[in-house]
mmCIF file of C-alpha atoms and ligand atoms in Angstrom:
data_model
loop_
_atom_site.group_PDB
_atom_site.id
_atom_site.type_symbol
_atom_site.label_atom_id
_atom_site.label_comp_id
_atom_site.label_asym_id
_atom_site.label_seq_id
_atom_site.Cartn_x
_atom_site.Cartn_y
_atom_site.Cartn_z
ATOM 1 C CA MET A 1 41.802 -24.990 25.116
ATOM 2 C CA THR A 2 39.162 -24.324 27.770
ATOM 3 C CA SER A 3 37.400 -21.157 28.799
ATOM 4 C CA THR A 4 37.311 -19.885 32.362
ATOM 5 C CA ASN A 5 35.371 -17.148 34.099
ATOM 6 C CA GLU A 6 38.203 -14.830 33.165
ATOM 7 C CA THR A 7 38.227 -15.684 29.447
ATOM 8 C CA GLU A 8 34.463 -15.881 28.881
ATOM 9 C CA PHE A 9 32.514 -13.067 27.237
ATOM 10 C CA ASP A 10 30.518 -11.053 29.765
ATOM 11 C CA PRO A 11 27.249 -9.862 28.114
ATOM 12 C CA SER A 12 26.990 -6.876 30.484
ATOM 13 C CA ILE A 13 29.884 -5.248 28.598
ATOM 14 C CA VAL A 14 27.452 -4.399 25.764
ATOM 15 C CA GLU A 15 25.288 -2.151 27.954
ATOM 16 C CA SER A 16 28.324 -0.653 29.665
ATOM 17 C CA LEU A 17 29.787 0.444 26.307
ATOM 18 C CA ARG A 18 26.575 1.999 24.978
ATOM 19 C CA THR A 19 27.613 5.574 25.777
ATOM 20 C CA ARG A 20 31.192 5.113 24.568
ATOM 21 C CA VAL A 21 30.686 4.195 20.897
ATOM 22 C CA GLY A 22 28.491 5.609 18.149
ATOM 23 C CA GLU A 23 27.081 2.283 17.024
ATOM 24 C CA GLN A 24 27.333 -1.189 18.528
ATOM 25 C CA LEU A 25 26.179 -4.070 16.362
ATOM 26 C CA GLU A 26 25.065 -7.531 17.389
ATOM 27 C CA GLY A 27 23.268 -10.270 15.494
ATOM 28 C CA ASN A 28 20.103 -11.882 16.788
ATOM 29 C CA ALA A 29 18.994 -15.500 17.021
ATOM 30 C CA SER A 30 15.936 -15.507 14.768
ATOM 31 C CA GLY A 31 16.185 -17.752 11.743
ATOM 32 C CA ARG A 32 12.703 -16.965 10.441
ATOM 33 C CA GLY A 33 12.727 -16.672 6.633
ATOM 34 C CA LEU A 34 16.411 -17.599 6.252
ATOM 35 C CA ARG A 35 17.574 -20.014 3.539
ATOM 36 C CA ILE A 36 20.362 -22.279 4.739
ATOM 37 C CA GLY A 37 22.658 -24.653 2.851
ATOM 38 C CA VAL A 38 24.291 -27.469 4.803
ATOM 39 C CA ALA A 39 27.337 -29.246 3.327
ATOM 40 C CA CYS A 40 28.005 -32.418 5.306
ATOM 41 C CA GLY A 41 30.858 -34.907 4.872
ATOM 42 C CA ARG A 42 30.203 -38.668 4.701
ATOM 43 C CA PHE A 43 33.756 -39.450 5.860
ATOM 44 C CA ASN A 44 33.574 -40.288 9.585
ATOM 45 C CA GLY A 45 29.823 -40.223 9.028
ATOM 46 C CA GLY A 46 29.017 -41.486 12.518
ATOM 47 C CA ILE A 47 30.430 -38.212 13.842
ATOM 48 C CA THR A 48 29.039 -35.936 11.124
ATOM 49 C CA ALA A 49 25.537 -37.387 11.677
ATOM 50 C CA ARG A 50 25.768 -36.223 15.297
ATOM 51 C CA LEU A 51 26.857 -32.738 14.178
ATOM 52 C CA LEU A 52 24.020 -32.662 11.656
ATOM 53 C CA GLU A 53 21.458 -33.580 14.297
ATOM 54 C CA GLY A 54 22.700 -30.734 16.515
ATOM 55 C CA ALA A 55 22.580 -28.294 13.602
ATOM 56 C CA LEU A 56 19.088 -29.273 12.426
ATOM 57 C CA GLN A 57 17.666 -29.065 15.949
ATOM 58 C CA ALA A 58 19.147 -25.589 16.409
ATOM 59 C CA LEU A 59 17.838 -24.384 13.025
ATOM 60 C CA GLU A 60 14.376 -25.662 13.876
ATOM 61 C CA HIS A 61 14.405 -24.022 17.331
ATOM 62 C CA SER A 62 15.553 -20.762 15.732
ATOM 63 C CA GLY A 63 12.543 -20.683 13.429
ATOM 64 C CA VAL A 64 14.138 -21.792 10.149
ATOM 65 C CA ASP A 65 11.555 -23.495 7.977
ATOM 66 C CA ARG A 66 12.315 -27.086 6.934
ATOM 67 C CA SER A 67 11.684 -26.188 3.287
ATOM 68 C CA ASP A 68 14.395 -23.480 3.487
ATOM 69 C CA ILE A 69 17.123 -25.981 4.417
ATOM 70 C CA THR A 70 19.058 -27.753 1.654
ATOM 71 C CA LEU A 71 21.373 -30.555 2.729
ATOM 72 C CA ALA A 72 24.195 -31.710 0.429
ATOM 73 C CA TRP A 73 26.303 -34.764 1.245
ATOM 74 C CA VAL A 74 29.927 -34.679 0.099
ATOM 75 C CA PRO A 75 32.490 -37.496 0.240
ATOM 76 C CA GLY A 76 34.778 -35.744 2.726
ATOM 77 C CA ALA A 77 35.957 -32.463 4.192
ATOM 78 C CA PHE A 78 38.170 -31.718 1.189
ATOM 79 C CA GLU A 79 35.042 -31.355 -1.010
ATOM 80 C CA ILE A 80 33.218 -29.039 1.413
ATOM 81 C CA PRO A 81 34.498 -25.672 0.080
ATOM 82 C CA LEU A 82 33.267 -26.423 -3.459
ATOM 83 C CA LEU A 83 29.772 -27.127 -2.140
ATOM 84 C CA ALA A 84 29.899 -24.005 -0.009
ATOM 85 C CA GLN A 85 30.729 -21.987 -3.120
ATOM 86 C CA ALA A 86 27.900 -23.616 -5.094
ATOM 87 C CA PHE A 87 25.449 -22.829 -2.289
ATOM 88 C CA ALA A 88 26.656 -19.231 -1.987
ATOM 89 C CA THR A 89 26.644 -18.397 -5.691
ATOM 90 C CA GLY A 90 24.105 -20.762 -7.247
ATOM 91 C CA PRO A 91 20.803 -19.719 -8.845
ATOM 92 C CA ARG A 92 19.000 -20.264 -5.522
ATOM 93 C CA ALA A 93 21.670 -18.626 -3.366
ATOM 94 C CA VAL A 94 21.309 -19.222 0.333
ATOM 95 C CA ASP A 95 21.666 -16.682 3.165
ATOM 96 C CA ALA A 96 24.299 -18.796 4.943
ATOM 97 C CA VAL A 97 26.141 -22.085 4.618
ATOM 98 C CA ILE A 98 26.898 -24.482 7.446
ATOM 99 C CA THR A 99 29.753 -26.909 6.809
ATOM 100 C CA LEU A 100 29.957 -30.110 8.832
ATOM 101 C CA GLY A 101 32.811 -32.594 8.757
ATOM 102 C CA ALA A 102 35.199 -34.595 10.896
ATOM 103 C CA VAL A 103 38.908 -34.799 10.172
ATOM 104 C CA ILE A 104 40.634 -37.079 12.659
ATOM 105 C CA ARG A 105 44.431 -37.145 12.780
ATOM 106 C CA GLY A 106 44.646 -40.858 13.538
ATOM 107 C CA ASP A 107 42.758 -41.663 10.319
ATOM 108 C CA THR A 108 45.099 -40.083 7.856
ATOM 109 C CA GLY A 109 48.625 -39.302 6.850
ATOM 110 C CA HIS A 110 47.387 -36.147 5.149
ATOM 111 C CA TYR A 111 45.422 -34.731 8.093
ATOM 112 C CA GLU A 112 47.049 -31.296 7.763
ATOM 113 C CA VAL A 113 46.272 -31.133 4.043
ATOM 114 C CA VAL A 114 42.614 -32.161 4.354
ATOM 115 C CA ALA A 115 41.902 -30.034 7.441
ATOM 116 C CA GLY A 116 43.935 -27.050 6.258
ATOM 117 C CA GLU A 117 42.550 -26.952 2.725
ATOM 118 C CA CYS A 118 39.008 -27.310 4.023
ATOM 119 C CA ALA A 119 39.420 -24.392 6.418
ATOM 120 C CA ARG A 120 41.172 -22.241 3.815
ATOM 121 C CA GLY A 121 38.524 -22.991 1.194
ATOM 122 C CA VAL A 122 35.653 -22.216 3.549
ATOM 123 C CA GLN A 123 37.192 -18.906 4.537
ATOM 124 C CA ASP A 124 37.931 -18.028 0.890
ATOM 125 C CA VAL A 125 34.299 -18.601 -0.077
ATOM 126 C CA GLN A 126 32.829 -16.451 2.639
ATOM 127 C CA LEU A 127 35.277 -13.606 2.048
ATOM 128 C CA ARG A 128 34.808 -13.698 -1.737
ATOM 129 C CA THR A 129 31.026 -13.970 -1.708
ATOM 130 C CA GLY A 130 30.050 -12.116 1.488
ATOM 131 C CA VAL A 131 27.810 -15.076 2.381
ATOM 132 C CA PRO A 132 28.552 -16.426 5.875
ATOM 133 C CA VAL A 133 30.086 -19.911 5.651
ATOM 134 C CA VAL A 134 30.424 -21.424 9.101
ATOM 135 C CA PHE A 135 33.241 -23.850 9.852
ATOM 136 C CA GLY A 136 31.568 -26.760 11.642
ATOM 137 C CA VAL A 137 34.341 -29.169 10.733
ATOM 138 C CA LEU A 138 35.918 -30.947 13.675
ATOM 139 C CA THR A 139 39.695 -31.303 13.458
ATOM 140 C CA THR A 140 40.791 -33.571 16.275
ATOM 141 C CA ASN A 141 43.654 -35.820 17.280
ATOM 142 C CA THR A 142 41.411 -38.713 18.352
ATOM 143 C CA VAL A 143 37.979 -40.250 17.817
ATOM 144 C CA GLU A 144 37.239 -39.624 21.509
ATOM 145 C CA GLN A 145 37.739 -35.885 21.045
ATOM 146 C CA ALA A 146 35.414 -35.931 18.020
ATOM 147 C CA LEU A 147 32.756 -37.795 20.016
ATOM 148 C CA GLU A 148 33.095 -35.319 22.874
ATOM 149 C CA ARG A 149 32.480 -32.366 20.512
ATOM 150 C CA SER A 150 29.397 -33.926 18.979
ATOM 151 C CA LEU A 151 27.446 -34.797 22.134
ATOM 152 C CA PRO A 152 23.659 -34.272 22.068
ATOM 153 C CA ASP A 153 23.837 -31.173 24.272
ATOM 154 C CA ASP A 154 24.574 -27.423 24.132
ATOM 155 C CA THR A 155 28.263 -28.047 23.383
ATOM 156 C CA ASN A 156 27.548 -29.868 20.086
ATOM 157 C CA LYS A 157 29.613 -28.126 17.363
ATOM 158 C CA GLY A 158 26.902 -28.612 14.766
ATOM 159 C CA ARG A 159 24.452 -26.776 17.004
ATOM 160 C CA GLU A 160 27.015 -24.035 17.612
ATOM 161 C CA SER A 161 27.604 -23.709 13.865
ATOM 162 C CA ALA A 162 23.892 -23.320 13.124
ATOM 163 C CA LEU A 163 23.544 -20.596 15.751
ATOM 164 C CA THR A 164 26.634 -18.849 14.379
ATOM 165 C CA ALA A 165 25.182 -18.919 10.848
ATOM 166 C CA ILE A 166 21.967 -17.247 11.981
ATOM 167 C CA GLU A 167 23.804 -14.675 14.073
ATOM 168 C CA MET A 168 26.142 -13.754 11.206
ATOM 169 C CA VAL A 169 23.320 -13.263 8.685
ATOM 170 C CA SER A 170 21.520 -11.038 11.145
ATOM 171 C CA LEU A 171 24.685 -9.101 12.070
ATOM 172 C CA LEU A 172 25.544 -8.362 8.446
ATOM 173 C CA ARG A 173 22.054 -6.908 7.939
ATOM 174 C CA GLN A 174 22.384 -4.458 10.838
ATOM 175 C CA GLY A 175 23.018 -0.712 10.908
ATOM 176 C CA SER A 176 25.911 0.573 8.842
ATOM 177 C CA LEU A 177 26.845 -2.940 7.668
ATOM 178 C CA ALA A 178 23.543 -3.416 5.829
ATOM 179 C CA ARG A 179 23.650 -3.241 2.043
HETATM 180 N N1 INI B 201 37.906 -36.653 4.912
HETATM 181 C C1 INI B 201 37.329 -36.264 6.067
HETATM 182 O O1 INI B 201 36.278 -35.607 6.054
HETATM 183 N N2 INI B 201 37.889 -36.620 7.252
HETATM 184 C C2 INI B 201 39.049 -37.343 7.318
HETATM 185 O O2 INI B 201 39.508 -37.623 8.451
HETATM 186 C C3 INI B 201 39.651 -37.754 6.114
HETATM 187 N N3 INI B 201 40.846 -38.547 6.152
HETATM 188 O O3 INI B 201 41.191 -39.066 7.215
HETATM 189 O O4 INI B 201 41.510 -38.771 5.107
HETATM 190 C C4 INI B 201 39.063 -37.375 4.887
HETATM 191 N N4 INI B 201 39.617 -37.729 3.710
HETATM 192 C C5 INI B 201 38.905 -37.691 2.448
HETATM 193 C C6 INI B 201 38.987 -36.310 1.802
HETATM 194 O O5 INI B 201 38.207 -35.348 2.503
HETATM 195 C C7 INI B 201 38.472 -36.368 0.370
HETATM 196 O O6 INI B 201 37.131 -36.792 0.361
HETATM 197 C C8 INI B 201 39.291 -37.296 -0.534
HETATM 198 O O7 INI B 201 40.663 -36.995 -0.438
HETATM 199 C C9 INI B 201 38.847 -37.136 -2.012
HETATM 200 O O8 INI B 201 39.094 -35.807 -2.492
#
């Protein structure tokens, strides 16, 4: 799936809608003061290390303090939802969780089970707890596709996941959504 000029979000729509809705909410990109949990799989660790690097760089650039980031290594993607739940509900609950993993179809006969249960579990945790849990788990057919999505540039999925985490925390604190 690729995006084109026609499918991409056009930021000017926000201003153009200002007079047509009562309230329009957007998150911002500041991570200052946020506590972040990162659950990272060791399975396909060469790929997850690249996602982690992208995520940590983005958190740092967004102003998240090093001491506010807790990194937990899990054996594989199947274990990620349990860690996400522990981060979201534990005694030192975080503001958001970033999950990083790599499930590659060629590696496993139970690709659908591992990838599907990981995604379902991550979504369950964020809906049950209200804490954003970002799905930075690659699910690809080949190693090449996983490498392509973990390049050290703006397209890195770990980086994208970190930015999404910060945006979601900020969005949920805005206007009529704020508790
Ligand atoms: N875990 C992954 O993160 N990626 C995979 O591709 C993978 N494969 O191929 O099996 C994988 N399996 C391990 C799984 O996540 C659990 O750690 C294991 O089943 C123990 O519960």
